[in-house]
mmCIF file of C-alpha atoms in Angstrom:
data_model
loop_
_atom_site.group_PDB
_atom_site.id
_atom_site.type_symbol
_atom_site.label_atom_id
_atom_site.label_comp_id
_atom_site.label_asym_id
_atom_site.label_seq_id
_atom_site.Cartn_x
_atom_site.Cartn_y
_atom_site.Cartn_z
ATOM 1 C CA UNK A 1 -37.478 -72.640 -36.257
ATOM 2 C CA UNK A 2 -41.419 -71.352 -35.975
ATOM 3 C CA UNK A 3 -42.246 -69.990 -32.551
ATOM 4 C CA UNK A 4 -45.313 -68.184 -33.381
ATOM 5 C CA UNK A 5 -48.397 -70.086 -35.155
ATOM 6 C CA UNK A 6 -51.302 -68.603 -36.230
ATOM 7 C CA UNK A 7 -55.232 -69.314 -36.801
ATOM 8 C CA UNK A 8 -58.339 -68.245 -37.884
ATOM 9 C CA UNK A 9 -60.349 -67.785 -40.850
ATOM 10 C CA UNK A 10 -60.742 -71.454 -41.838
ATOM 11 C CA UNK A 11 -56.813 -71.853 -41.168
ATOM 12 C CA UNK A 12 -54.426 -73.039 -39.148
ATOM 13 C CA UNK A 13 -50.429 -73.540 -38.588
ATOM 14 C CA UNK A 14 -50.925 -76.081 -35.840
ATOM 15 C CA UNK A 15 -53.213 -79.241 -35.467
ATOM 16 C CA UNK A 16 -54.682 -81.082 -32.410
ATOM 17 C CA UNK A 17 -51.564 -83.474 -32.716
ATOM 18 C CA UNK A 18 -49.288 -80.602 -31.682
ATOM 19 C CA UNK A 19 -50.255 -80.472 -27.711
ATOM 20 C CA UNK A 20 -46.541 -80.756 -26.385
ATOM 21 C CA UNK A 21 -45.417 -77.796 -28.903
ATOM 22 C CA UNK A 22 -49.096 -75.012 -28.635
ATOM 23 C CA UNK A 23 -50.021 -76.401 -25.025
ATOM 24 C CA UNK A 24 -53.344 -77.754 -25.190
ATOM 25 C CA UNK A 25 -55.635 -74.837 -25.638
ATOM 26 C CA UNK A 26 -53.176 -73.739 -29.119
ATOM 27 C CA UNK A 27 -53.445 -76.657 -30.265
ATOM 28 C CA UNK A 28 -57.675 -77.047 -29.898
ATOM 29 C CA UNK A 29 -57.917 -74.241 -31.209
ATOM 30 C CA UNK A 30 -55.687 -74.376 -34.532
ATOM 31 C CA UNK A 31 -57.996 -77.502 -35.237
ATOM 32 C CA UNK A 32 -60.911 -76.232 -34.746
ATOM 33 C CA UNK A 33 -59.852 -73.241 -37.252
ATOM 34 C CA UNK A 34 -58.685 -75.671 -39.751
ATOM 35 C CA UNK A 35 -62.034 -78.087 -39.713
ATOM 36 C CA UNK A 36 -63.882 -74.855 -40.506
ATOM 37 C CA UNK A 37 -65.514 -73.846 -37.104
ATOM 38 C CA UNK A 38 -66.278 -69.973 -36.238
ATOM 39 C CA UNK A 39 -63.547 -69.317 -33.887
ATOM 40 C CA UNK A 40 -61.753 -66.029 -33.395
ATOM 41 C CA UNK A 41 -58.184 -65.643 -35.303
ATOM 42 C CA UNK A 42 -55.221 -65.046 -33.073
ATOM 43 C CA UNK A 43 -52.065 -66.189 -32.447
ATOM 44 C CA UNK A 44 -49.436 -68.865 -30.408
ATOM 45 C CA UNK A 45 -46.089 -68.869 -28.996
ATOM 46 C CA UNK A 46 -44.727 -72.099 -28.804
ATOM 47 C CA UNK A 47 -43.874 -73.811 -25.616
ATOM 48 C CA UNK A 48 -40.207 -74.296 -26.865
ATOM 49 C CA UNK A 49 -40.280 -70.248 -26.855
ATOM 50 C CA UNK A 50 -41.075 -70.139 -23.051
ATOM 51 C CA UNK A 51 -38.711 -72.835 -21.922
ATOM 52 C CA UNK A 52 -36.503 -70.515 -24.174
ATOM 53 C CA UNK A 53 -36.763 -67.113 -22.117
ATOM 54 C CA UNK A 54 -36.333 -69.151 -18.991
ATOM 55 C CA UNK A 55 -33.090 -70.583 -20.437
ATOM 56 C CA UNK A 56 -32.140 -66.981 -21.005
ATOM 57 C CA UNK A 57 -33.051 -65.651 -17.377
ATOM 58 C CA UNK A 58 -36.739 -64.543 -18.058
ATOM 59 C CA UNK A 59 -35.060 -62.861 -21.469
ATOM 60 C CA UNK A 60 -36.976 -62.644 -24.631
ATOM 61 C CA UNK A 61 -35.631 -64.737 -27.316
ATOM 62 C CA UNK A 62 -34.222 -63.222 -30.197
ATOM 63 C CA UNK A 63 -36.395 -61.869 -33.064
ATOM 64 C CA UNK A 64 -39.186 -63.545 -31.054
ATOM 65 C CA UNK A 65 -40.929 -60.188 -30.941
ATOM 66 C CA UNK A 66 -40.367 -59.686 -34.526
ATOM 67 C CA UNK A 67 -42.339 -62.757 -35.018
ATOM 68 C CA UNK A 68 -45.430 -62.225 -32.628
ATOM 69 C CA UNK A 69 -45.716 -58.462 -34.379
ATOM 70 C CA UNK A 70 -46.095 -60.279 -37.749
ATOM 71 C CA UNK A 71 -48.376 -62.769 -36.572
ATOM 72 C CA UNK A 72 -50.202 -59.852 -35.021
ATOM 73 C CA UNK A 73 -50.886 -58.678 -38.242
ATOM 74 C CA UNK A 74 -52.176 -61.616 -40.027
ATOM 75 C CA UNK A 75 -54.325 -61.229 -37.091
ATOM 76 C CA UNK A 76 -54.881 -57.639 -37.458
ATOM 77 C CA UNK A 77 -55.967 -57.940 -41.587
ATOM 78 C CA UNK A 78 -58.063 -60.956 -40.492
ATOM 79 C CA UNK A 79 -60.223 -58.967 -38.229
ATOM 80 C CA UNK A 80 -60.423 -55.553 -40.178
ATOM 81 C CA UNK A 81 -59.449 -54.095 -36.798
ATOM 82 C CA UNK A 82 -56.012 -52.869 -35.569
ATOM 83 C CA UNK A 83 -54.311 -52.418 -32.151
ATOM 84 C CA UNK A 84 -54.376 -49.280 -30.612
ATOM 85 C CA UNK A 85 -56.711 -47.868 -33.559
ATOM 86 C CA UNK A 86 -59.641 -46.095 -31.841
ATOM 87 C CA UNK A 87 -61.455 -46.100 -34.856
ATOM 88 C CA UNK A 88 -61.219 -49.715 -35.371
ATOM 89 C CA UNK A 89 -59.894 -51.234 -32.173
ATOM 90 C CA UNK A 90 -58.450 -54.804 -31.881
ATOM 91 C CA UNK A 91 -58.702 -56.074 -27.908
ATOM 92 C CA UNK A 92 -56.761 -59.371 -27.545
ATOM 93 C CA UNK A 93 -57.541 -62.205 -24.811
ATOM 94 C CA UNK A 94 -53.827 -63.316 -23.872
ATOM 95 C CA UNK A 95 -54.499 -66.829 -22.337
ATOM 96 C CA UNK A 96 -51.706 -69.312 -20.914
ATOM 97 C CA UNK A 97 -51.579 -72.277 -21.704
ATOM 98 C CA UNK A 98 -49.555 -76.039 -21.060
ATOM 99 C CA UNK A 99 -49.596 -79.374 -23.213
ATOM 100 C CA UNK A 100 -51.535 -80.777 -19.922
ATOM 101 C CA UNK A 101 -54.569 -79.424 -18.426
ATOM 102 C CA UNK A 102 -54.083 -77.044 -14.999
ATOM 103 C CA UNK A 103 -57.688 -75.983 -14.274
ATOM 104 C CA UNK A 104 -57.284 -72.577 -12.457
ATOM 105 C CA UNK A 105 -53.519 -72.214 -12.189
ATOM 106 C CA UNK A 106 -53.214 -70.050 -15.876
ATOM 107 C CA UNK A 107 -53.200 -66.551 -16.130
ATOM 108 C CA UNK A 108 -55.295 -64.158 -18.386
ATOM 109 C CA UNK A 109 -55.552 -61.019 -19.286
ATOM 110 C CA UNK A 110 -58.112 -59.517 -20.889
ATOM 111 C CA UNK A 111 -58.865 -56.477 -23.047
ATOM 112 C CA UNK A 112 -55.078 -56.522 -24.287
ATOM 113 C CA UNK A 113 -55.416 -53.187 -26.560
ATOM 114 C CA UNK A 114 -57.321 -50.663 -24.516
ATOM 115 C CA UNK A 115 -55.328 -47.416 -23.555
ATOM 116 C CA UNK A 116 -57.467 -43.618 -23.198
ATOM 117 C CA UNK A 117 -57.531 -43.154 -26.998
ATOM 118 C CA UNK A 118 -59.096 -46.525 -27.669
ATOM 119 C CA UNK A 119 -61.090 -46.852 -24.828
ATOM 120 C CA UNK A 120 -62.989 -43.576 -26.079
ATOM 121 C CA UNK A 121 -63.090 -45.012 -29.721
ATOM 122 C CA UNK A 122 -64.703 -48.607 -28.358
ATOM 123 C CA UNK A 123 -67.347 -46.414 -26.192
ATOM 124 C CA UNK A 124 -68.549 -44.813 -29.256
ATOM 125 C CA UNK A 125 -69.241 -47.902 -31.077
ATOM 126 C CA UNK A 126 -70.556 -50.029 -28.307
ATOM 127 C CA UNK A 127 -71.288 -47.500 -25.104
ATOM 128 C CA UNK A 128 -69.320 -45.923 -22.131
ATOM 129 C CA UNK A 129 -70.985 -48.364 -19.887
ATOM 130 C CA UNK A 130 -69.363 -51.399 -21.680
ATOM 131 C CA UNK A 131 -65.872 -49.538 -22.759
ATOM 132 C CA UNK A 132 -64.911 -48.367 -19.000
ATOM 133 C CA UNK A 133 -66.114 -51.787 -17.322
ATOM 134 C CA UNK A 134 -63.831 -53.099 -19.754
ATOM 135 C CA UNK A 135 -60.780 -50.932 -19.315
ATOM 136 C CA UNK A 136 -61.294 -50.942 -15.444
ATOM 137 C CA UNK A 137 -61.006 -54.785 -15.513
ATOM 138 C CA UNK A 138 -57.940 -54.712 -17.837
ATOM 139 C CA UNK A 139 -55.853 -52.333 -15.985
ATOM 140 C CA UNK A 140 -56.486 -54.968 -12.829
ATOM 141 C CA UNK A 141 -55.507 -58.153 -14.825
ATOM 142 C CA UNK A 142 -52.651 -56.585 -16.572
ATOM 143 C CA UNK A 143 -51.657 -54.926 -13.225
ATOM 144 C CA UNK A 144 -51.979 -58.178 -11.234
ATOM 145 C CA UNK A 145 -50.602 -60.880 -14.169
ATOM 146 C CA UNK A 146 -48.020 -58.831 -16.042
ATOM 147 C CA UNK A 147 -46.640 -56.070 -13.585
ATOM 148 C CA UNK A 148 -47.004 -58.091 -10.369
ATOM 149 C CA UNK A 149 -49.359 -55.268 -8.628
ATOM 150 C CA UNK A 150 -51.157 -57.131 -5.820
ATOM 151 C CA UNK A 151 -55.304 -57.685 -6.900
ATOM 152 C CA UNK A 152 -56.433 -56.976 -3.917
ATOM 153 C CA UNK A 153 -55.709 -52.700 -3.956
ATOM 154 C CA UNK A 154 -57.482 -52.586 -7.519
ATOM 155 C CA UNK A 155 -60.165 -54.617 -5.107
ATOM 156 C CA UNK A 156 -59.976 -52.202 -2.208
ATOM 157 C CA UNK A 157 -60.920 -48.791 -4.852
ATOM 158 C CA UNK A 158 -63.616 -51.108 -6.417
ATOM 159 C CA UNK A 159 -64.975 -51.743 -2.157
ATOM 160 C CA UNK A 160 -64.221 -48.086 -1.448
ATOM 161 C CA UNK A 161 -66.704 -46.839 -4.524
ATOM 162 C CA UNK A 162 -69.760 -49.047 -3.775
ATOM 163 C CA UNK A 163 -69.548 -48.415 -0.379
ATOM 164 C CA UNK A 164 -69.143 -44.448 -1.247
ATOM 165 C CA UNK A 165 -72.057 -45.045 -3.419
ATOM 166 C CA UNK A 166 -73.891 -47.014 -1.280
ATOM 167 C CA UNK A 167 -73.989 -49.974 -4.047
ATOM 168 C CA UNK A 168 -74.012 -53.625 -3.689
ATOM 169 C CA UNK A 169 -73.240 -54.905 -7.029
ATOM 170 C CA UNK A 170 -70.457 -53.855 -9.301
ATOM 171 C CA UNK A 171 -73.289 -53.649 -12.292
ATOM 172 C CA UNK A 172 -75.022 -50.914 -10.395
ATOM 173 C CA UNK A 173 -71.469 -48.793 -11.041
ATOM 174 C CA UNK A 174 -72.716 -46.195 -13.406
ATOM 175 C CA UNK A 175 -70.707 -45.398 -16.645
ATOM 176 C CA UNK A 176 -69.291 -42.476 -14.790
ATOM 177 C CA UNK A 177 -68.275 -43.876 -11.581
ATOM 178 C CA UNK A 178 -66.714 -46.581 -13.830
ATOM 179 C CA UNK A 179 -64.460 -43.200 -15.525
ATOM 180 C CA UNK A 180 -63.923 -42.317 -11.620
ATOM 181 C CA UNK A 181 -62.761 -45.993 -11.372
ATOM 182 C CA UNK A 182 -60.400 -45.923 -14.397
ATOM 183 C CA UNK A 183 -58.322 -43.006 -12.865
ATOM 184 C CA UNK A 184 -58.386 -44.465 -9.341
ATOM 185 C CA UNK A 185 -56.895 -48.171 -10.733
ATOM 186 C CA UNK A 186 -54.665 -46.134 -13.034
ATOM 187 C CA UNK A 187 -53.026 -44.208 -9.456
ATOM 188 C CA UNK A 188 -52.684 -47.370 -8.065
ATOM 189 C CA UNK A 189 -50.041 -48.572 -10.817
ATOM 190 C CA UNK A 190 -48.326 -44.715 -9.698
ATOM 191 C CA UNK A 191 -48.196 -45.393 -6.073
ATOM 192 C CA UNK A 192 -47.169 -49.885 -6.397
ATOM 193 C CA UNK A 193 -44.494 -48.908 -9.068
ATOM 194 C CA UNK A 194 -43.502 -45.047 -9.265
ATOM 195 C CA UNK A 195 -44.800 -44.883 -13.164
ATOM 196 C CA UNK A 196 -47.662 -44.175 -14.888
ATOM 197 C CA UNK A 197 -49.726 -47.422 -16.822
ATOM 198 C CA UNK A 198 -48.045 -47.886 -20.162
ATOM 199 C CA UNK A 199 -49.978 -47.436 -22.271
ATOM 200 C CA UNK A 200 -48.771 -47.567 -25.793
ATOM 201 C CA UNK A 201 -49.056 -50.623 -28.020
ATOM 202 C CA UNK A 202 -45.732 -51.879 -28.361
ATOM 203 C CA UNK A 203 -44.791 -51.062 -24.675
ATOM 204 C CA UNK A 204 -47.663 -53.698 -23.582
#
C-alpha cells in the first residue's frame, strides 16, 4: 500500500478529499498542485505510516525509507536541484501535519539539506549573510525537533554573541559572527549528546 505521495509541477497523488490519509496540510497542498497553482513540489508520508512506527515502538516501517528516497527524487528532478549537492543544493521544509487543524502544536524544521559543503555552495549563489543565518537556524530546529537538544542552549550562544557584540537584534549579526555562531550551535550538539551534528544526507 502507498505511504509516500507526491506533488508538484501541475501534479498530484493526493486530493483535498484525502485529509484523514495526508493530514490536512498534504492534502491542501496535493490540490492545489493538481488545479495548476505555483506551489513548491515535495513530498507526504501518510498518516497510516506514523500510526505504523508507533505500532512498531517508534520503528520505521519497512521499505518506508526506500519509498521517501524515491519520492525524494521525483522531487529532486522536479527542482533541477539535489540534496547535499553544493553546486545545486535542494533545502527541504519538513512540516507535520494531522487530518485536523492544531495551530502551534506541529513541529518544523527548516533548511533540511544544509551540512559545511552545501552551506558554502548556497553562500556563493545567494551570499554568506543569507547561507549561515540559514544553517545557524537549522542546526537549532533539527537539534530541538529531531535530536531532542533543549532550544533554549542554541538560545543562550545566540544571547551570549549579541551581548559580546554589544547587538540588539539578531539581523545586526554580521555574516561572520553568524560562521562564529555555526561552530558554537554545532559544540552544543558535542556537549547535549557526545557526537558531532550528522551531517550527511542519508544520516538526516
Amino acid at each position: 500500500e502507498k505511504r509516500v505521495f507526491t506533488f508538484g509541477k501541475g501534479r498530484s497523488e493526493g486530493n483535498k478529499g484525502m485529509k484523514a490519509l495526508l493530514g490536512g496540510k498534504g492534502a491542501n497542498l496535493a490540490e492545489m498542485s493538481s488545479i495548476g497553482l505555483s506551489v513548491p513540489p515535495g513530498l507526504t508520508i501518510s498518516t497510516e505510516a506514523c500510526q505504523e512506527y508507533q505500532k512498531l515502538g517508534l520503528k520505521l516501517p519497512e521499505d518506508l525509507w526506500e519509498e521517501v528516497m524515491e519520492a525524494l527524487e521525483i522531487v529532486e528532478k522536479d527542482m533541477g536541484a539535489s540534496l547535499g549537492d553544493p553546486s545545486k543544493p535542494l533545502l527541504l521544509s519538513v512540516r507535520s501535519g494531522a487530518a485536523i487543524s492544531m495551530p502551534g502544536m506541529m513541529d518544523t524544521v527548516l533548511n533540511l539539506g544544509l551540512n559545511d559543503e552545501v552551506v558554502a555552495g548556497l553562500a556563493a549563489k545567494s551570499g554568506d549573510r543569507f547561507a549561515y543565518d540559514s544553517y545557524r537556524r537549522f542546526l537549532d530546529m533539527f537539534g530541538d525537533v529531531v535530536m531532542g537538544i533543549p532550544h533554549t542552549l542554541f538560545e543562550e550562544k545566540l544571547e551570549n554573541m549579541k551581548s559580546k557584540k554589544n547587538l540588539k537584534q539578531d539581523t545586526d549579526l554580521t555574516s561572520s559572527d553568524l560562521k562564529e555562531l555555526v561552530e558554537e550551535y554545532k559544540s552544543v550538539y558535542l556537549q547535549a549528546k557526545g557526537e558531532n551534528f550528522p551531517s550527511g544526507k542519508t544520516k538526516k
